[in-house]
């Protein structure tokens, strides 16, 4: 189960990466209802979502949201704890695409990062409720527990200098002396 | 089903103690708990789903499905909420109740906290009142709680506390980095900092080992069982007597009464949803302030058309919790050492004695700092997302300290729990409905407390600070919920007498946070426990062997 879902993640990640790099070439025969390996999102929606998430937590020395599995986290919760937000996501992602197409004539995921940022900033202005939802869910996926599909390999915790696995059992050591991490 | 001496509803802080005290005294007891009994295997540390951070649900109950509540906002509009949402005012639903996953701060209230009205006078519009019992009445039972549940810490550094006959049974855990930053600063300000008393093993105690100081304490169960709640102390003792049967997954529906108006048992839904009756000589309600009020209000009959104990429309009133305020300090050096349990240092200099303020509260450093909490606690002006946010996370996560505290709320009769006329839970029972607010003077005190927290942080070297002092428009009772079945001598203004016996039903007791007249400027659980020991002792004293007669 675990290794199965992991390989699925790799496929998705490659797909997203291809989307960023390949622009229009990405329209490889998937239609509006194709779910690929996603539980709730369609492949198209997942690309849009990943692009938004990656502006909320962009890559620097540490991975971007989608590389840390944030869209997986959101996708999973949309058929679990966040079932109640399914419509908001369907509508919101569509609106994000509409913004992208009307301003740049192209799919959000195929735009260069600067233009993606512009669209996401416009989304925050025009659809503040949906944006707030994605923003919060992205933070949860990036900074929350790895067990829900996000924060892959505890990457954000490592970024913050929190050891993973955590150093439990420290009561046995004299913390005043010796190495502190 | 065999008739027993006592049914206790709720296996939480108070219910566990009552069950143990009665069972040890030889009474046969059935302890009903709607939630589960979690074991070490259930103690996973999940930043998104625990009892404090509930974005993906409550780890220790209730579940979101079929357990709604309703709150009424200041404009009179109603909102239905899920159990993991803020307006729900949840504590917990499991064996141990809140004490399975709590932070375990184990405070004694101060002597003045039991006579707030005599000390300050009641602000107009408030229902500030004295308790009918004093600190001195409770002192031996505070001690019993400290020793039987197990408390570590050292409050000898503060003159602002009631007298104690014995020191705490365990020393404090070694201080963390925040302690060493905050302690000298507090002393420079002329304050009296000390080690917070905690229901947590700092050394082996009661057959269990000490805390190993992990990152995930408040809101989580403890996988090494070093945190002391009713589930690993008094409840096992109760079960070991052979006199107590714990039934989990059992939701009390109503308290049954006979034609003379005495309690004769409890009707409840068992774990398979079947309606059952357990008959008993006495009934003890220990479901925590919101649910205990609901159970009484849902127990209607010809003799009690408005519910039990509610002849004078008192059940559910004076709902209160704590008004948490404080400040965040940002430092140019690392203050966070990632060593649990978190909160270590407190002052109680500001609980009483400020001219023009009716009380105050304790101030302490914050319990826990998960990355997900930090996301919304970056310095004011930091963008809420994007590269700058991510970099700020990296910069500030280990360079902040939060100081805050539970400002004692000034209660009102209008802040209350009723039962909703329309919304039902999955058992078909009318659900809790919250309305009203605490007295506005509460927020003035909270504001002053926040500035004091800020001053402490600045003295400790904070380079920026920001205040955390909201002004909720509806009563926020939450985990520290209390007050809904007030203890008092006058049946027209209270629900139970000073030994927690319901005024007009002599074999019915409410023993839990509900009976608190006021809620102190401290986390409430040790007082809930002390009152449970105190009321149980009175009950056992009055017990005649064949039935209860007062
Ligand atoms: C995360 C967290 C941290 C906390 N930290 C602290 C702290 O540091 N210090 C402190 O003093 N306090 C703390 N508290 C609060 C403390 O846990 C509560 O004040 C205390 O548990 C209340 O005790 P109680 O006996 O009134 O109710 P509870 O402990 O809540 O027990 C009530 C029990 O009754 C059960 N019940 C209710 N209705 C029914 C019914 N109809 N049928 C069957 N069962 C029912 C519930 O499921 C529950 O298990 C914390 C709480 C939480 C959740
Ligand atoms: S900090 Fe200590 S008491 Fe708390 S959960 Fe961790 S090990 Fe247990």
Short mmCIF file of N, CA, C and O in Angstrom, two decimals, chain A residues 55-64 73 77 81-85 117 120-121 124 131 135-136 139-145 147-148 156-157 159-164 166-171 175 180-181, chain B residues 44-49 54-57 64-65 82 84-85 173-174 177 210-216 223 334 336-340 369 371-372 375-376 383-387 389-391 393-395 397-398:
data_model
loop_
_atom_site.label_atom_id
_atom_site.label_comp_id
_atom_site.label_asym_id
_atom_site.label_seq_id
_atom_site.Cartn_x
_atom_site.Cartn_y
_atom_site.Cartn_z
N UNK A 55 2.99 28.60 -5.74
CA UNK A 55 3.20 30.03 -5.49
C UNK A 55 3.05 30.33 -4.00
O UNK A 55 3.68 31.25 -3.48
N UNK A 56 2.23 29.56 -3.34
CA UNK A 56 2.03 29.78 -1.90
C UNK A 56 3.28 29.35 -1.13
O UNK A 56 3.75 30.05 -0.24
N UNK A 57 3.83 28.19 -1.48
CA UNK A 57 5.14 27.79 -0.94
C UNK A 57 6.04 27.45 -2.13
O UNK A 57 6.07 26.33 -2.62
N UNK A 58 6.78 28.46 -2.61
CA UNK A 58 7.63 28.24 -3.78
C UNK A 58 8.92 27.50 -3.42
O UNK A 58 9.29 27.43 -2.25
N UNK A 59 9.57 27.02 -4.43
CA UNK A 59 10.87 26.37 -4.21
C UNK A 59 11.92 27.43 -3.92
O UNK A 59 11.90 28.52 -4.49
N UNK A 60 12.82 27.13 -3.00
CA UNK A 60 14.09 27.87 -2.90
C UNK A 60 15.14 26.80 -2.60
O UNK A 60 15.19 25.84 -3.35
N UNK A 61 15.89 26.94 -1.53
CA UNK A 61 16.82 25.85 -1.22
C UNK A 61 16.06 24.60 -0.78
O UNK A 61 16.63 23.52 -0.68
N UNK A 62 14.80 24.81 -0.47
CA UNK A 62 13.96 23.69 -0.03
C UNK A 62 12.79 23.54 -0.99
O UNK A 62 12.40 24.50 -1.65
N UNK A 63 12.21 22.36 -1.05
CA UNK A 63 11.23 22.07 -2.09
C UNK A 63 10.00 22.97 -2.07
O UNK A 63 9.63 23.51 -1.02
N UNK A 64 9.37 23.06 -3.22
CA UNK A 64 8.10 23.75 -3.33
C UNK A 64 7.00 22.83 -2.81
O UNK A 64 7.20 21.65 -2.58
N UNK A 73 -1.89 15.83 -0.38
CA UNK A 73 -2.57 16.05 0.89
C UNK A 73 -3.99 16.59 0.65
O UNK A 73 -4.96 16.09 1.19
N UNK A 77 -7.67 14.74 1.32
CA UNK A 77 -8.64 15.26 2.30
C UNK A 77 -9.95 15.65 1.63
O UNK A 77 -10.99 15.69 2.27
N UNK A 81 -11.71 14.45 5.24
CA UNK A 81 -12.17 15.48 6.17
C UNK A 81 -12.71 16.73 5.48
O UNK A 81 -13.54 17.45 6.02
N UNK A 82 -12.20 17.02 4.27
CA UNK A 82 -12.63 18.24 3.58
C UNK A 82 -13.65 17.99 2.46
O UNK A 82 -13.75 18.79 1.53
N UNK A 83 -14.38 16.90 2.59
CA UNK A 83 -15.44 16.64 1.60
C UNK A 83 -16.31 17.86 1.39
O UNK A 83 -16.77 18.14 0.29
N UNK A 84 -16.53 18.59 2.48
CA UNK A 84 -17.44 19.74 2.38
C UNK A 84 -16.91 20.86 1.47
O UNK A 84 -17.63 21.78 1.14
N UNK A 85 -15.64 20.79 1.08
CA UNK A 85 -15.09 21.84 0.22
C UNK A 85 -14.97 21.42 -1.24
O UNK A 85 -14.35 22.12 -2.03
N UNK A 117 2.54 33.76 -10.58
CA UNK A 117 2.43 34.56 -9.36
C UNK A 117 1.38 35.67 -9.56
O UNK A 117 0.56 35.93 -8.68
N UNK A 120 -2.04 34.08 -9.32
CA UNK A 120 -2.39 33.68 -7.96
C UNK A 120 -2.70 34.92 -7.12
O UNK A 120 -3.64 34.93 -6.31
N UNK A 121 -1.93 36.00 -7.33
CA UNK A 121 -2.22 37.24 -6.60
C UNK A 121 -3.60 37.78 -7.01
O UNK A 121 -4.36 38.28 -6.17
N UNK A 124 -6.23 35.80 -5.27
CA UNK A 124 -6.40 36.22 -3.87
C UNK A 124 -7.31 37.45 -3.79
O UNK A 124 -8.14 37.55 -2.89
N UNK A 131 -9.18 31.41 -2.13
CA UNK A 131 -7.73 31.51 -1.96
C UNK A 131 -7.33 31.20 -0.52
O UNK A 131 -6.35 30.49 -0.27
N UNK A 135 -4.75 28.44 0.61
CA UNK A 135 -3.57 28.89 1.36
C UNK A 135 -3.46 28.08 2.66
O UNK A 135 -2.40 27.56 3.00
N UNK A 136 -4.57 27.98 3.39
CA UNK A 136 -4.49 27.24 4.66
C UNK A 136 -4.20 25.77 4.43
O UNK A 136 -3.40 25.17 5.14
N UNK A 139 -0.58 25.25 3.66
CA UNK A 139 0.26 25.32 4.87
C UNK A 139 0.15 24.02 5.65
O UNK A 139 1.15 23.48 6.15
N UNK A 140 -1.06 23.50 5.77
CA UNK A 140 -1.25 22.23 6.48
C UNK A 140 -0.46 21.12 5.80
O UNK A 140 0.20 20.30 6.45
N UNK A 141 -0.56 21.08 4.48
CA UNK A 141 0.12 20.02 3.74
C UNK A 141 1.63 20.14 3.80
O UNK A 141 2.35 19.15 3.80
N UNK A 142 2.10 21.38 3.87
CA UNK A 142 3.55 21.58 3.85
C UNK A 142 4.17 21.45 5.24
O UNK A 142 5.23 20.87 5.40
N UNK A 143 3.46 21.98 6.24
CA UNK A 143 4.05 22.03 7.58
C UNK A 143 3.46 20.99 8.53
O UNK A 143 3.90 20.85 9.66
N UNK A 144 2.42 20.27 8.11
CA UNK A 144 1.77 19.30 9.00
C UNK A 144 2.50 17.96 9.02
O UNK A 144 3.64 17.84 8.57
N UNK A 145 1.82 16.94 9.51
CA UNK A 145 2.46 15.63 9.64
C UNK A 145 2.59 14.94 8.29
O UNK A 145 1.65 14.95 7.50
N UNK A 147 2.26 11.99 7.57
CA UNK A 147 1.38 10.83 7.38
C UNK A 147 0.19 11.12 6.48
O UNK A 147 -0.47 10.20 6.02
N UNK A 148 -0.11 12.37 6.22
CA UNK A 148 -1.28 12.67 5.39
C UNK A 148 -0.93 12.93 3.94
O UNK A 148 -1.76 13.43 3.18
N UNK A 156 9.72 20.03 5.50
CA UNK A 156 9.60 21.37 6.10
C UNK A 156 10.17 21.38 7.51
O UNK A 156 10.72 22.38 7.96
N UNK A 157 10.01 20.27 8.21
CA UNK A 157 10.54 20.25 9.57
C UNK A 157 12.07 20.31 9.53
O UNK A 157 12.70 20.99 10.34
N UNK A 159 13.72 21.72 7.27
CA UNK A 159 14.03 23.10 6.89
C UNK A 159 14.07 24.01 8.12
O UNK A 159 14.88 24.93 8.21
N UNK A 160 13.17 23.74 9.07
CA UNK A 160 13.12 24.58 10.27
C UNK A 160 14.15 24.18 11.33
O UNK A 160 14.20 24.76 12.40
N UNK A 161 14.90 23.15 11.02
CA UNK A 161 15.93 22.71 11.97
C UNK A 161 15.38 21.77 13.03
O UNK A 161 15.97 21.64 14.11
N UNK A 162 14.25 21.15 12.73
CA UNK A 162 13.69 20.18 13.68
C UNK A 162 14.09 18.79 13.22
O UNK A 162 13.75 18.38 12.12
N UNK A 163 14.83 18.07 14.06
CA UNK A 163 15.34 16.78 13.63
C UNK A 163 14.21 15.80 13.32
O UNK A 163 13.16 15.81 13.97
N UNK A 164 14.42 14.98 12.31
CA UNK A 164 13.45 13.96 11.95
C UNK A 164 14.22 12.71 11.59
O UNK A 164 15.08 12.76 10.72
N UNK A 166 12.50 12.65 15.35
CA UNK A 166 12.81 13.50 16.49
C UNK A 166 13.66 12.77 17.52
O UNK A 166 13.60 11.55 17.62
N UNK A 167 14.44 13.52 18.23
CA UNK A 167 15.28 12.92 19.27
C UNK A 167 14.46 12.77 20.53
O UNK A 167 14.37 13.68 21.34
N UNK A 168 13.83 11.63 20.67
CA UNK A 168 13.05 11.39 21.87
C UNK A 168 13.98 10.82 22.94
O UNK A 168 15.08 10.41 22.66
N UNK A 169 13.47 10.76 24.16
CA UNK A 169 14.23 10.10 25.21
C UNK A 169 15.35 10.94 25.76
O UNK A 169 16.28 10.43 26.38
N UNK A 170 15.27 12.25 25.56
CA UNK A 170 16.38 13.09 25.99
C UNK A 170 16.45 13.30 27.49
O UNK A 170 17.42 13.81 28.00
N UNK A 171 15.37 12.91 28.19
CA UNK A 171 15.39 13.09 29.63
C UNK A 171 16.54 12.32 30.25
O UNK A 171 16.98 12.62 31.34
N UNK A 175 21.22 17.73 29.73
CA UNK A 175 21.13 18.65 28.60
C UNK A 175 22.04 19.86 28.78
O UNK A 175 22.31 20.59 27.84
N UNK A 180 24.49 20.03 21.89
CA UNK A 180 23.09 20.42 21.76
C UNK A 180 22.84 20.51 20.27
O UNK A 180 23.73 20.89 19.51
N UNK A 181 21.65 20.12 19.87
CA UNK A 181 21.46 20.11 18.42
C UNK A 181 20.67 21.34 17.98
O UNK A 181 20.03 22.02 18.75
N UNK B 44 -0.53 8.19 18.49
CA UNK B 44 0.30 8.74 17.43
C UNK B 44 0.30 10.27 17.50
O UNK B 44 -0.67 10.90 17.85
N UNK B 45 1.45 10.80 17.13
CA UNK B 45 1.63 12.24 17.22
C UNK B 45 1.30 12.84 15.86
O UNK B 45 2.08 12.71 14.93
N UNK B 46 0.15 13.41 15.74
CA UNK B 46 -0.31 13.95 14.47
C UNK B 46 -0.56 15.46 14.63
O UNK B 46 -1.47 15.86 15.34
N UNK B 47 0.25 16.25 13.96
CA UNK B 47 0.16 17.71 14.13
C UNK B 47 -1.17 18.28 13.66
O UNK B 47 -1.53 19.41 14.03
N UNK B 48 -1.87 17.54 12.81
CA UNK B 48 -3.11 18.08 12.25
C UNK B 48 -4.34 17.48 12.89
O UNK B 48 -5.45 17.93 12.65
N UNK B 49 -4.15 16.43 13.64
CA UNK B 49 -5.32 15.79 14.24
C UNK B 49 -4.96 15.34 15.65
O UNK B 49 -4.50 14.24 15.88
N UNK B 54 -7.02 20.72 15.64
CA UNK B 54 -8.03 19.76 15.19
C UNK B 54 -8.41 19.99 13.74
O UNK B 54 -9.55 19.73 13.36
N UNK B 55 -7.45 20.44 12.92
CA UNK B 55 -7.83 20.73 11.53
C UNK B 55 -8.38 19.49 10.82
O UNK B 55 -9.25 19.61 9.96
N UNK B 56 -7.89 18.31 11.18
CA UNK B 56 -8.45 17.11 10.56
C UNK B 56 -9.31 16.30 11.54
O UNK B 56 -9.55 15.12 11.33
N UNK B 57 -9.76 16.93 12.60
CA UNK B 57 -10.66 16.24 13.52
C UNK B 57 -10.08 16.12 14.92
O UNK B 57 -8.90 16.39 15.13
N UNK B 64 -16.68 13.92 14.31
CA UNK B 64 -17.49 14.98 13.70
C UNK B 64 -18.87 14.50 13.26
O UNK B 64 -19.81 15.29 13.18
N UNK B 65 -19.00 13.21 12.96
CA UNK B 65 -20.25 12.73 12.38
C UNK B 65 -21.33 12.58 13.45
O UNK B 65 -21.15 11.86 14.43
N UNK B 82 -19.33 21.59 13.72
CA UNK B 82 -18.79 20.25 13.90
C UNK B 82 -17.94 20.19 15.16
O UNK B 82 -17.40 21.21 15.61
N UNK B 84 -15.00 19.31 15.69
CA UNK B 84 -13.61 19.75 15.62
C UNK B 84 -13.49 21.24 15.31
O UNK B 84 -12.38 21.75 15.17
N UNK B 85 -14.60 21.95 15.24
CA UNK B 85 -14.55 23.39 14.94
C UNK B 85 -14.58 24.21 16.24
O UNK B 85 -15.11 23.77 17.26
N UNK B 173 10.77 19.20 36.20
CA UNK B 173 11.71 18.78 35.16
C UNK B 173 12.81 19.83 35.07
O UNK B 173 12.58 21.00 35.40
N UNK B 174 14.00 19.45 34.59
CA UNK B 174 15.05 20.47 34.43
C UNK B 174 14.57 21.57 33.49
O UNK B 174 13.83 21.30 32.53
N UNK B 177 15.29 26.07 27.64
CA UNK B 177 15.94 27.32 27.26
C UNK B 177 15.03 28.53 27.53
O UNK B 177 15.49 29.58 27.97
N UNK B 210 9.35 8.38 33.95
CA UNK B 210 9.26 9.84 33.77
C UNK B 210 9.07 10.26 32.31
O UNK B 210 9.26 9.48 31.39
N UNK B 211 8.73 11.50 32.16
CA UNK B 211 8.58 12.16 30.86
C UNK B 211 9.89 12.10 30.10
O UNK B 211 10.96 12.31 30.67
N UNK B 212 9.82 11.80 28.80
CA UNK B 212 11.06 11.81 28.01
C UNK B 212 11.17 13.08 27.18
O UNK B 212 12.02 13.19 26.31
N UNK B 213 10.30 14.05 27.43
CA UNK B 213 10.44 15.40 26.89
C UNK B 213 10.36 15.46 25.37
O UNK B 213 11.27 15.92 24.69
N UNK B 214 9.22 15.02 24.87
CA UNK B 214 9.05 15.01 23.42
C UNK B 214 8.45 16.32 22.94
O UNK B 214 8.10 17.18 23.72
N UNK B 215 8.31 16.46 21.64
CA UNK B 215 7.82 17.70 21.04
C UNK B 215 6.30 17.83 21.16
O UNK B 215 5.75 18.89 20.99
N UNK B 216 5.62 16.69 21.39
CA UNK B 216 4.17 16.68 21.23
C UNK B 216 3.49 16.33 22.55
O UNK B 216 3.25 15.15 22.82
N UNK B 223 3.02 8.46 24.85
CA UNK B 223 3.31 7.06 24.54
C UNK B 223 4.15 6.39 25.61
O UNK B 223 4.25 5.17 25.64
N UNK B 334 18.26 32.10 19.25
CA UNK B 334 17.35 30.95 19.32
C UNK B 334 16.87 30.74 20.75
O UNK B 334 17.66 30.66 21.69
N UNK B 336 14.06 28.50 21.16
CA UNK B 336 13.31 27.25 21.15
C UNK B 336 14.27 26.08 21.14
O UNK B 336 15.15 26.00 20.27
N UNK B 337 14.13 25.17 22.11
CA UNK B 337 15.07 24.05 22.18
C UNK B 337 14.43 22.72 21.79
O UNK B 337 15.09 21.69 21.84
N UNK B 338 13.15 22.74 21.42
CA UNK B 338 12.50 21.52 20.96
C UNK B 338 12.53 20.43 22.04
O UNK B 338 12.67 19.25 21.74
N UNK B 339 12.42 20.84 23.27
CA UNK B 339 12.39 19.88 24.37
C UNK B 339 11.06 20.05 25.10
O UNK B 339 10.74 21.13 25.58
N UNK B 340 10.29 18.98 25.14
CA UNK B 340 8.98 19.06 25.75
C UNK B 340 9.05 19.12 27.26
O UNK B 340 10.14 19.03 27.82
N UNK B 369 4.91 24.48 20.21
CA UNK B 369 5.12 25.27 19.00
C UNK B 369 5.31 24.31 17.85
O UNK B 369 6.41 23.91 17.53
N UNK B 371 5.18 23.58 13.82
CA UNK B 371 5.33 24.43 12.62
C UNK B 371 3.98 24.95 12.11
O UNK B 371 3.89 26.12 11.70
N UNK B 372 2.96 24.14 12.19
CA UNK B 372 1.66 24.58 11.67
C UNK B 372 1.10 25.75 12.49
O UNK B 372 0.33 26.56 11.99
N UNK B 375 2.79 29.21 11.31
CA UNK B 375 2.38 29.73 10.02
C UNK B 375 1.62 31.06 10.14
O UNK B 375 1.77 31.96 9.31
N UNK B 376 0.83 31.20 11.20
CA UNK B 376 0.05 32.42 11.38
C UNK B 376 0.56 33.28 12.53
O UNK B 376 -0.16 34.12 13.06
N UNK B 383 4.25 38.78 4.74
CA UNK B 383 3.23 38.29 3.80
C UNK B 383 2.68 36.94 4.26
O UNK B 383 3.40 36.16 4.88
N UNK B 384 1.45 36.67 3.93
CA UNK B 384 0.81 35.45 4.41
C UNK B 384 1.15 34.22 3.58
O UNK B 384 0.78 33.11 3.90
N UNK B 385 1.84 34.44 2.46
CA UNK B 385 2.22 33.30 1.62
C UNK B 385 3.34 33.74 0.71
O UNK B 385 3.69 34.93 0.67
N UNK B 386 3.89 32.79 -0.04
CA UNK B 386 4.95 33.13 -0.98
C UNK B 386 6.33 32.96 -0.34
O UNK B 386 6.46 32.52 0.80
N UNK B 387 7.33 33.35 -1.12
CA UNK B 387 8.71 33.13 -0.70
C UNK B 387 9.03 33.80 0.62
O UNK B 387 9.70 33.23 1.49
N UNK B 389 7.11 34.47 3.07
CA UNK B 389 6.52 33.73 4.19
C UNK B 389 7.37 32.51 4.54
O UNK B 389 7.67 32.24 5.70
N UNK B 390 7.78 31.79 3.51
CA UNK B 390 8.57 30.59 3.75
C UNK B 390 9.89 30.94 4.43
O UNK B 390 10.32 30.25 5.37
N UNK B 391 10.49 32.02 3.97
CA UNK B 391 11.78 32.39 4.57
C UNK B 391 11.60 32.89 6.00
O UNK B 391 12.43 32.63 6.87
N UNK B 393 9.33 31.81 8.04
CA UNK B 393 9.16 30.60 8.85
C UNK B 393 10.54 30.09 9.30
O UNK B 393 10.74 29.74 10.45
N UNK B 394 11.43 30.05 8.32
CA UNK B 394 12.77 29.54 8.60
C UNK B 394 13.48 30.42 9.62
O UNK B 394 14.16 29.95 10.50
N UNK B 395 13.30 31.70 9.46
CA UNK B 395 14.02 32.61 10.35
C UNK B 395 13.45 32.61 11.78
O UNK B 395 14.20 32.64 12.75
N UNK B 397 11.05 30.50 13.36
CA UNK B 397 10.45 29.38 14.10
C UNK B 397 11.11 29.14 15.46
O UNK B 397 10.45 28.87 16.45
N UNK B 398 12.40 29.25 15.51
CA UNK B 398 13.09 28.99 16.78
C UNK B 398 13.43 30.26 17.53
O UNK B 398 14.20 30.23 18.50
#
